[in-house]
Amino acid sequence: MMHVVGQEYVNRPNNEGPLGVRPVAGMIGAEIVDLQLGGHLDDSIMAAIRAALVRHKVIFFRGQNHLDDSGQEAFTERLGSAVKHPTVPVAPGSNFLLELGPEAGFGASSWHTDVTFVEAYPEASILRCLVAPAAGGDTMWANTVAAYETLPEVLRSMCNALRAVHCNDFEMPENSEISAEQMERNRQIFSSTIFKAEQPLVRVHPESGERSLVLGHFFQKFVGIDSRTSARLFDLLQRHIEKPEHTVRWRWSVGDVAIWDNRATQHRSVADFGKQNRVLRRSTIHGEVAVGVDGRPARQICPT
Ligand SMILES: O=C(O)CCC(=O)C(=O)O
Ligand SMILES: [Fe+2]
């Protein structure tokens, strides 16, 4: 099955019922218009949001300025069961939010899927913009289902059989927005407990049945392949995921909210905003253990 692209994707009949949905890019991303997020939304709207999320992989909502931390938390709990980050302390004043800001740059400016060093990594993340730079500091997402589906058949077969170790002790990307000392402090917090999990390279999505590639910056090596060869193979597949055709890019305004399906995407920030302030708060939703094409689940290596 070939992934639908361009007009075919944009015009495909949708099952999002009551929502106003405007695709942003040809293969991933849609804006949902005229909806106020919060803990008050009824089941039919929540089901439509979930359907839009699984279909478009990342959905955007502008003008959610009414949301404060507790509003974001209440909405998060309507969407699923909220989980804290395994090592990073919660943002001051919140119950389970993670802050991305001048004090807390956790190496988000390279491509990743959130928390893949945990066997049951989050199924979705919700990011709310509190302070936006005048220009710069966009976030990008890539569709890892489209990336799998556009690989030649022989490479897909090879990928189906592979598994990889992911770890939170990873090399954080260089980031001119944060001092070297701050970066080192952040790194120490991020990997204060070492987490390692073995993930299938190809994950079967529990809701859509779609297959996606599980890679990103927590990748360490493929099981049964030495580190150097692993790095070359990683590079080939990761570059394929990052092709502009597989991506969407969002320019933030205060009050914007983005929600992504963390089982079918990677994302990264763009570190081009210099000393301008930029603050986002993220919540995450508990995910199931990833399962490969052969039915084998992911496995936690440490801590056990
Ligand atoms: O700062 C960003 O644009 C992305 C942050 C990120 O990786 C996340 O919220 O999971
Ligand atoms: Fe992230």
PDB file of N, CA, C and O and ligand atoms in Angstrom, residues 100 108 112 114 127 139 260 267 269 278 280 282, ligand 1:
ATOM      1  N   LEU A 100       9.891  23.265  28.599  1.00  0.00           N
ATOM      2  CA  LEU A 100      10.998  23.490  27.684  1.00  0.00           C
ATOM      3  C   LEU A 100      11.179  24.992  27.610  1.00  0.00           C
ATOM      4  O   LEU A 100      10.290  25.700  27.144  1.00  0.00           O
ATOM      5  N   ALA A 108      16.333  19.082  22.535  1.00  0.00           N
ATOM      6  CA  ALA A 108      15.211  18.772  21.653  1.00  0.00           C
ATOM      7  C   ALA A 108      15.486  19.152  20.198  1.00  0.00           C
ATOM      8  O   ALA A 108      14.660  18.901  19.346  1.00  0.00           O
ATOM      9  N   HIS A 112      13.751  13.074  17.187  1.00  0.00           N
ATOM     10  CA  HIS A 112      13.506  11.990  18.152  1.00  0.00           C
ATOM     11  C   HIS A 112      12.016  11.695  18.264  1.00  0.00           C
ATOM     12  O   HIS A 112      11.174  12.510  17.892  1.00  0.00           O
ATOM     13  N   ASP A 114       9.548  10.784  21.541  1.00  0.00           N
ATOM     14  CA  ASP A 114       9.714  10.974  22.989  1.00  0.00           C
ATOM     15  C   ASP A 114       9.859   9.648  23.745  1.00  0.00           C
ATOM     16  O   ASP A 114       9.062   8.714  23.553  1.00  0.00           O
ATOM     17  N   LEU A 127       1.799  19.842  23.541  1.00  0.00           N
ATOM     18  CA  LEU A 127       2.736  20.936  23.773  1.00  0.00           C
ATOM     19  C   LEU A 127       2.003  22.263  23.642  1.00  0.00           C
ATOM     20  O   LEU A 127       1.333  22.511  22.643  1.00  0.00           O
ATOM     21  N   THR A 139       8.901  24.176  15.520  1.00  0.00           N
ATOM     22  CA  THR A 139       9.039  22.738  15.763  1.00  0.00           C
ATOM     23  C   THR A 139       8.680  22.016  14.476  1.00  0.00           C
ATOM     24  O   THR A 139       7.788  22.460  13.741  1.00  0.00           O
ATOM     25  N   TRP A 260       0.825  15.397  19.194  1.00  0.00           N
ATOM     26  CA  TRP A 260       1.300  14.427  18.198  1.00  0.00           C
ATOM     27  C   TRP A 260       1.109  13.006  18.666  1.00  0.00           C
ATOM     28  O   TRP A 260       1.112  12.707  19.849  1.00  0.00           O
ATOM     29  N   HIS A 267      10.041  14.281  16.029  1.00  0.00           N
ATOM     30  CA  HIS A 267       9.972  15.739  16.006  1.00  0.00           C
ATOM     31  C   HIS A 267      11.284  16.310  16.487  1.00  0.00           C
ATOM     32  O   HIS A 267      12.130  15.594  17.048  1.00  0.00           O
ATOM     33  N   SER A 269      13.005  20.552  17.693  1.00  0.00           N
ATOM     34  CA  SER A 269      12.906  22.008  17.646  1.00  0.00           C
ATOM     35  C   SER A 269      13.960  22.525  16.680  1.00  0.00           C
ATOM     36  O   SER A 269      14.909  21.821  16.335  1.00  0.00           O
ATOM     37  N   ARG A 278      11.632  31.642  24.839  1.00  0.00           N
ATOM     38  CA  ARG A 278      10.738  30.639  24.231  1.00  0.00           C
ATOM     39  C   ARG A 278      10.392  29.645  25.334  1.00  0.00           C
ATOM     40  O   ARG A 278      11.291  29.019  25.901  1.00  0.00           O
ATOM     41  N   LEU A 280       7.662  26.483  26.408  1.00  0.00           N
ATOM     42  CA  LEU A 280       6.579  25.555  26.078  1.00  0.00           C
ATOM     43  C   LEU A 280       6.411  24.604  27.256  1.00  0.00           C
ATOM     44  O   LEU A 280       7.376  24.333  27.970  1.00  0.00           O
ATOM     45  N   ARG A 282       4.837  20.733  28.221  1.00  0.00           N
ATOM     46  CA  ARG A 282       4.415  19.482  27.582  1.00  0.00           C
ATOM     47  C   ARG A 282       3.795  18.531  28.586  1.00  0.00           C
ATOM     48  O   ARG A 282       4.285  18.389  29.706  1.00  0.00           O
TER      49      ARG A 282
HETATM   50  O1  LIG B   1      10.931  22.481  21.891  1.00  0.00           O
HETATM   51  C1  LIG B   1      10.408  21.879  20.942  1.00  0.00           C
HETATM   52  O2  LIG B   1      10.097  22.438  19.894  1.00  0.00           O
HETATM   53  C2  LIG B   1      10.192  20.402  21.000  1.00  0.00           C
HETATM   54  C3  LIG B   1      10.325  19.910  22.370  1.00  0.00           C
HETATM   55  C4  LIG B   1      10.174  18.432  22.462  1.00  0.00           C
HETATM   56  O3  LIG B   1      10.937  17.675  21.932  1.00  0.00           O
HETATM   57  C5  LIG B   1       9.049  17.915  23.242  1.00  0.00           C
HETATM   58  O4  LIG B   1       8.260  18.705  23.760  1.00  0.00           O
HETATM   59  O5  LIG B   1       8.924  16.696  23.339  1.00  0.00           O
END
